[in-house]
Coordinates of C-alpha atoms (C1' of nucleotides) in Angstrom, one line a residue:
Chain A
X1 CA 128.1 140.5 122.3
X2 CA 131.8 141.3 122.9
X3 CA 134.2 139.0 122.7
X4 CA 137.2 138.0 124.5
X5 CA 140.4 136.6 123.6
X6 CA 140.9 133.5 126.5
X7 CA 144.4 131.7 126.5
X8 CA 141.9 128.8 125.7
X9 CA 141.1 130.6 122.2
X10 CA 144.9 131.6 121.7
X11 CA 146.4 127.9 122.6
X12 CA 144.0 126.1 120.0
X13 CA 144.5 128.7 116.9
X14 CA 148.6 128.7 118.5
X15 CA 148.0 124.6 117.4
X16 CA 146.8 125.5 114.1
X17 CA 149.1 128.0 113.2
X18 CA 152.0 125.4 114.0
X19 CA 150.4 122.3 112.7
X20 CA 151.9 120.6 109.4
X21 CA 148.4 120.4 108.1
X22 CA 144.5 120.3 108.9
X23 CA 143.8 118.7 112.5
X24 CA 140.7 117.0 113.3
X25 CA 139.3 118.2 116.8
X26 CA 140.4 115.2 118.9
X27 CA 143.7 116.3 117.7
X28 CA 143.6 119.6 118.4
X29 CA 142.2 118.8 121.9
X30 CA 145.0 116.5 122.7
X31 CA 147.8 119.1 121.3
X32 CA 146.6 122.8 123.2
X33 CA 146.2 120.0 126.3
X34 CA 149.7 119.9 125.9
X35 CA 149.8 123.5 126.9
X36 CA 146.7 123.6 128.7
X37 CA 145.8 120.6 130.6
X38 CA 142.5 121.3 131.9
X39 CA 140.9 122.3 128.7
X40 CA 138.1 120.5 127.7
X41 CA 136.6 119.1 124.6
X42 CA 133.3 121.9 124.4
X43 CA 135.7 124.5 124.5
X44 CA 137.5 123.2 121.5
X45 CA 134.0 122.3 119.5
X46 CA 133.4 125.9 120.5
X47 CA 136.7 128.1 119.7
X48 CA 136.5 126.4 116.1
X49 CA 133.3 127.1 115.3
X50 CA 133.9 131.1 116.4
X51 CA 137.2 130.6 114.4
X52 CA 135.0 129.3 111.6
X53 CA 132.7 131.7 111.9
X54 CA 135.5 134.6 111.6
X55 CA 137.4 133.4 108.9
X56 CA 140.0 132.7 110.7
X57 CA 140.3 128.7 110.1
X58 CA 138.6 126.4 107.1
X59 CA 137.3 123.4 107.1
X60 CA 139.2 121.0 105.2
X61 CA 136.9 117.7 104.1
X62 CA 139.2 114.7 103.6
X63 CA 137.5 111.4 101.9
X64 CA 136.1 109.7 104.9
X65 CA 137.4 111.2 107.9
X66 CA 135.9 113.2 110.2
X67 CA 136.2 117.6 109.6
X68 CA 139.6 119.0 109.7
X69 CA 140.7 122.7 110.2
X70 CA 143.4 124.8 109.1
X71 CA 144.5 128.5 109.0
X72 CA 143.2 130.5 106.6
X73 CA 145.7 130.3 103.2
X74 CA 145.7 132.4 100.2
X75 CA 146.6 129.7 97.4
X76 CA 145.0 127.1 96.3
X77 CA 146.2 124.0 97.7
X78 CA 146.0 120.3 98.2
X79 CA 147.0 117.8 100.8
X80 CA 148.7 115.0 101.4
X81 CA 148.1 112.2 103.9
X82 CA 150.6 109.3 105.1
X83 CA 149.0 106.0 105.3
X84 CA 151.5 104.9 108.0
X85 CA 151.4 107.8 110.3
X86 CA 148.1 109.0 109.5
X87 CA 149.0 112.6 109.2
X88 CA 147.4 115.1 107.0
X89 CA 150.3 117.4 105.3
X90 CA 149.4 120.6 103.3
X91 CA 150.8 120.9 100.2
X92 CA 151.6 124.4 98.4
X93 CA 151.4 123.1 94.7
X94 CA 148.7 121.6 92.7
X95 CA 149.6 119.0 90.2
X96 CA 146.8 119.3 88.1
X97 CA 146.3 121.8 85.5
X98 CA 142.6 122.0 84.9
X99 CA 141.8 125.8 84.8
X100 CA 138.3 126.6 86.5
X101 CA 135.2 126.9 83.3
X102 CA 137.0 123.6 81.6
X103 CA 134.7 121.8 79.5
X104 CA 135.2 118.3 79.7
X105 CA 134.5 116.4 76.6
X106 CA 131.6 114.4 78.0
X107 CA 130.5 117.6 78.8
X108 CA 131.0 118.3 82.2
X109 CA 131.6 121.9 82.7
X110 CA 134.5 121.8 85.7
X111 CA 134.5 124.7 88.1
X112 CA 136.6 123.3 90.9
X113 CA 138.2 120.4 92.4
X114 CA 139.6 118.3 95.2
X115 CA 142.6 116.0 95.5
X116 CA 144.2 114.4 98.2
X117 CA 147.5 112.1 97.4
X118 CA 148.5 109.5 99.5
X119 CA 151.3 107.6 100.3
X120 CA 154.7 108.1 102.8
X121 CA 155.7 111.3 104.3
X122 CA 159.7 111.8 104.0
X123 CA 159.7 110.6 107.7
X124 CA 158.2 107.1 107.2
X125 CA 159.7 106.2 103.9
X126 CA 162.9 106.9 104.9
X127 CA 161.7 104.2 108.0
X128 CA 160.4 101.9 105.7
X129 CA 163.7 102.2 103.2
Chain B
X1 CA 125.4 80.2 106.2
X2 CA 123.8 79.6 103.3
X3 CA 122.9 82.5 101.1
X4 CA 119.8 83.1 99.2
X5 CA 119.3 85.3 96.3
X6 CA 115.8 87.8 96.8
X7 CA 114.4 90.2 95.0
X8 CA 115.3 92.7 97.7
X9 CA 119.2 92.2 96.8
X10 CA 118.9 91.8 93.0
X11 CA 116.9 95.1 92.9
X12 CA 119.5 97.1 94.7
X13 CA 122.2 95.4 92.6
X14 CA 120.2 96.7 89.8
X15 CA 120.2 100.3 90.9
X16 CA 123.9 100.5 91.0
X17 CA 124.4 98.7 88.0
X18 CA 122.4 101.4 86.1
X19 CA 123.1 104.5 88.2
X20 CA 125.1 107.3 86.6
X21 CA 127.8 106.9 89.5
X22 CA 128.1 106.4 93.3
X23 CA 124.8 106.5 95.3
X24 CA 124.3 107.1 98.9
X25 CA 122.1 104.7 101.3
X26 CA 118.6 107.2 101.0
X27 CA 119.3 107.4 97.0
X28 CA 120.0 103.4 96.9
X29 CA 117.0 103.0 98.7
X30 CA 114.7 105.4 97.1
X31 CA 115.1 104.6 93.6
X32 CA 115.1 100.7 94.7
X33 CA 111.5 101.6 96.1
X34 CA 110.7 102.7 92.3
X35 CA 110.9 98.9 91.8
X36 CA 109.6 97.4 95.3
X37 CA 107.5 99.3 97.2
X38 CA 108.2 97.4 100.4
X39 CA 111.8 97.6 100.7
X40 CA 112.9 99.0 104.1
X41 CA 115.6 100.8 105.1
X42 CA 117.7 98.4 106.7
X43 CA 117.6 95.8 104.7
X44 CA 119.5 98.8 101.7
X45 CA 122.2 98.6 104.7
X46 CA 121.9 95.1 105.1
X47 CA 122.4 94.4 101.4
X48 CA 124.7 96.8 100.6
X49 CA 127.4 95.5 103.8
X50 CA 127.3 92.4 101.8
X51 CA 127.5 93.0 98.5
X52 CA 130.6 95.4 99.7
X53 CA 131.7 92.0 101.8
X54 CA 131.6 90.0 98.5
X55 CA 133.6 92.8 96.6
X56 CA 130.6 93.5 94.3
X57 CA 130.8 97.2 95.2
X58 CA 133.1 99.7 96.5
X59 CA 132.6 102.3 98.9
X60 CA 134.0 105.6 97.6
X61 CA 134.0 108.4 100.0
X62 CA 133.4 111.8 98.9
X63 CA 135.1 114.8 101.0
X64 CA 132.9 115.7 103.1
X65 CA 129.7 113.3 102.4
X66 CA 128.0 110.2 103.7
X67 CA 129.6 106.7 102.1
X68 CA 128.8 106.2 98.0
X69 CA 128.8 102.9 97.0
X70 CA 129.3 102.0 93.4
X71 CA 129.8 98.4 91.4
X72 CA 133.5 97.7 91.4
X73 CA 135.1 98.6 88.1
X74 CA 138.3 97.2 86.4
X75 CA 139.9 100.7 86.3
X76 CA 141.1 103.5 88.6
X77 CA 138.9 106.5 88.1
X78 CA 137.5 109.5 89.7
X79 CA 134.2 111.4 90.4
X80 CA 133.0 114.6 89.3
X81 CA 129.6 116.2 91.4
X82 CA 127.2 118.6 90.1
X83 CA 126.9 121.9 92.5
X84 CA 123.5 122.5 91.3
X85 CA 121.9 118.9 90.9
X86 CA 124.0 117.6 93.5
X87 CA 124.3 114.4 91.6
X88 CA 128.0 112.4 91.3
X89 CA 128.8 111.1 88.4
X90 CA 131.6 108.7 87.1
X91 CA 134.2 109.7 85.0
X92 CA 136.3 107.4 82.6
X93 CA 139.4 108.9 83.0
X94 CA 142.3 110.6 85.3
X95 CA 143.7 114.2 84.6
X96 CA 146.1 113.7 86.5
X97 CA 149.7 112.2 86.0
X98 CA 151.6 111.1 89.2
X99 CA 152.8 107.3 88.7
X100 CA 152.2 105.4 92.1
X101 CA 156.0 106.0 93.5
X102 CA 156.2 109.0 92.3
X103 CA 158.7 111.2 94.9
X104 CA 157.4 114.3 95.2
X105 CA 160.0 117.5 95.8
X106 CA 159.6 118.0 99.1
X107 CA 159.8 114.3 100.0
X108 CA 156.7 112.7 99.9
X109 CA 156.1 109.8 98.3
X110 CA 152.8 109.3 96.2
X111 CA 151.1 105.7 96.4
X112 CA 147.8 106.7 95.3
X113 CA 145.4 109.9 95.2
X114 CA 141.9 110.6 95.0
X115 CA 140.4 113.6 93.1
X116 CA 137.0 114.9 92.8
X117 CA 136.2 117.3 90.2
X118 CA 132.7 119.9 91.0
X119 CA 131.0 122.0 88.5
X120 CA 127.6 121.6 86.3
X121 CA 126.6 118.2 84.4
X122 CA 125.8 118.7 80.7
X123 CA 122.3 119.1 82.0
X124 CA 122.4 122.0 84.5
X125 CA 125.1 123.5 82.8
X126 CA 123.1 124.2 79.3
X127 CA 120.3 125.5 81.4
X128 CA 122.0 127.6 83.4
X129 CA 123.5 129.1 80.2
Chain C
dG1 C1' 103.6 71.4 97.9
dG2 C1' 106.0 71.3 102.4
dC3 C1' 110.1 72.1 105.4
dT4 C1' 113.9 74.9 107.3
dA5 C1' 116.4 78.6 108.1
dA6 C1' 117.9 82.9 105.9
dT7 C1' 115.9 87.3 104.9
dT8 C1' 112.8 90.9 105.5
dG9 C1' 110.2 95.2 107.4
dA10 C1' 109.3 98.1 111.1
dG11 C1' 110.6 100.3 114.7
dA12 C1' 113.5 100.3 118.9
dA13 C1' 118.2 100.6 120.4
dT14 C1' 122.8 102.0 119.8
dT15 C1' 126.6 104.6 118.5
dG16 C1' 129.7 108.5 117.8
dA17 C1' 129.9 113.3 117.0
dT18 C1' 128.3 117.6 118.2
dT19 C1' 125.6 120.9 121.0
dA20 C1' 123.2 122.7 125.2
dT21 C1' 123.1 123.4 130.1
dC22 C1' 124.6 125.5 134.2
dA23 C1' 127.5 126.6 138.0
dT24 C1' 132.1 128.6 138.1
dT25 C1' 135.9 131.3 136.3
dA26 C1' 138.2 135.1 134.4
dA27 C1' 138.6 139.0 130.4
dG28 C1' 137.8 143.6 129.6
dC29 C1' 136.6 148.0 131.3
dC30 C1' 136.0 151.5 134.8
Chain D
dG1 C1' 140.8 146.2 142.6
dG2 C1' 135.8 145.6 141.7
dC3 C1' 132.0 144.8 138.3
dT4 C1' 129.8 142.7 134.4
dT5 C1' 129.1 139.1 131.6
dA6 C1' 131.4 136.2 128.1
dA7 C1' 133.9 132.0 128.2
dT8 C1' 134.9 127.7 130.4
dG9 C1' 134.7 122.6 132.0
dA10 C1' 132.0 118.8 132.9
dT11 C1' 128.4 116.4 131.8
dA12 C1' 123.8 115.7 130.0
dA13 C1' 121.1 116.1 125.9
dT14 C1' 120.6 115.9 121.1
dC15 C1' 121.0 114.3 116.5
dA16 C1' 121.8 111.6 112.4
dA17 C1' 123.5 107.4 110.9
dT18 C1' 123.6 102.7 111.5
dT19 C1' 122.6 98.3 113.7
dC20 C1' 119.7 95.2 116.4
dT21 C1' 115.3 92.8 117.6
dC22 C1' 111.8 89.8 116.5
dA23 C1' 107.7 88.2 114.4
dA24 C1' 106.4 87.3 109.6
dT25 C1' 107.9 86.0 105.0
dT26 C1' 110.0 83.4 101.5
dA27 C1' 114.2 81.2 98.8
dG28 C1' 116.2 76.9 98.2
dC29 C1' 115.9 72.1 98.6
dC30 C1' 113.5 67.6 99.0

DNA sequence: GGCTAATTGAGAATTGATTATCATTAAGCC
DNA sequence: GGCTTAATGATAATCAATTCTCAATTAGCC
């Protein structure tokens, strides 16, 4: 099963490669449309799960929202999301300092974790200033 | 509209009063069964849109996961999920130190956060030792 | 206890997200 | 440039979660 690199496949991870954080597919439909107007939705569902599949992309799970993706990173990082814009942000710290194997002290043996902060993005609190 | 108290609705109260942390619909309704046999599905997502309507309980999404729901508590505080068991559980306290206003470096400003911590429970983790 | 209407249980219906189908298009290889 | 077949676009089908329907039950009130 060869496979072939379509400007459908190259537009989409293009998106993801310039996005400021994980897109959700809707998203990511409407942006390579942008480029690419006749592209449809399947072919989106499709391209991320090869994506996926390679390694290429992650899925990103935010609290209540439908899957995101993003590039592939090598750190550790969290993500921010504005409440007035909506947008998901990557972020290339982590403001918590709980090394993985912490013991808790109601013994809860930590191994990893997940934070997402939210709040303004630069943009919309200068706006709302 | 008048409402009536049943044993339907004070048995699912029950449940999350005593559970360990946030449960999910099938859990709610499973361990409610413990106590009432008859107790159908919809009537756990019946009850539950209510008592979240009259603020008894919270929704808490989890990254990722179908909605939680949990009694509503005074304080802000976060979840921690066993990878083995699977089970969430509640913890009393916040690791993490970001004041809502906080301006982070690179200009966002921090309103809130939510943080989920994985790893083994007391329980699995002394097994697994 | 008896009345009235809210609540229930069971299953059907709906919804939104994702996947499969299939005829058409086009990438990779000669 | 042709050939082969993977990939595409449009839409139908699927799937899981949630909501609706409706006859039967029962809480609250007298």
């Amino acid at each position: 099963m060869n496979r072939r690199n379509t400007k459908q496949r190259e537009t989409i991870l293009g998106v993801l490669h310039t996005a400021e954080g994980p897109l959700g597919i809707p998203e990511i439909h409407a942006r390579a449309k942008a480029n690419l107007e006749s592209l449809g939705l399947a072919t989106v569902y499709r391209a991320v799960k090869r994506l996926r599949d390679e390694q290429e992309i992650l899925e990103v799970d935010l609290p209540g929202e439908e899957a995101h993706f993003e590039v592939r990173r090598a750190h550790h990082h969290h993500h921010f999301r504005c409440q007035k814009c909506q947008k998901v942000f990557e972020l290339d710290f982590c403001p918590l300092h709980l090394p993985s194997g912490t013991l808790l002290p109601n013994g809860y043996r930590v191994l990893e974790h997940h934070l997402t902060l939210y709040g303004l993005c630069q943009n919309c609190d200068s706006r709302a200033a």
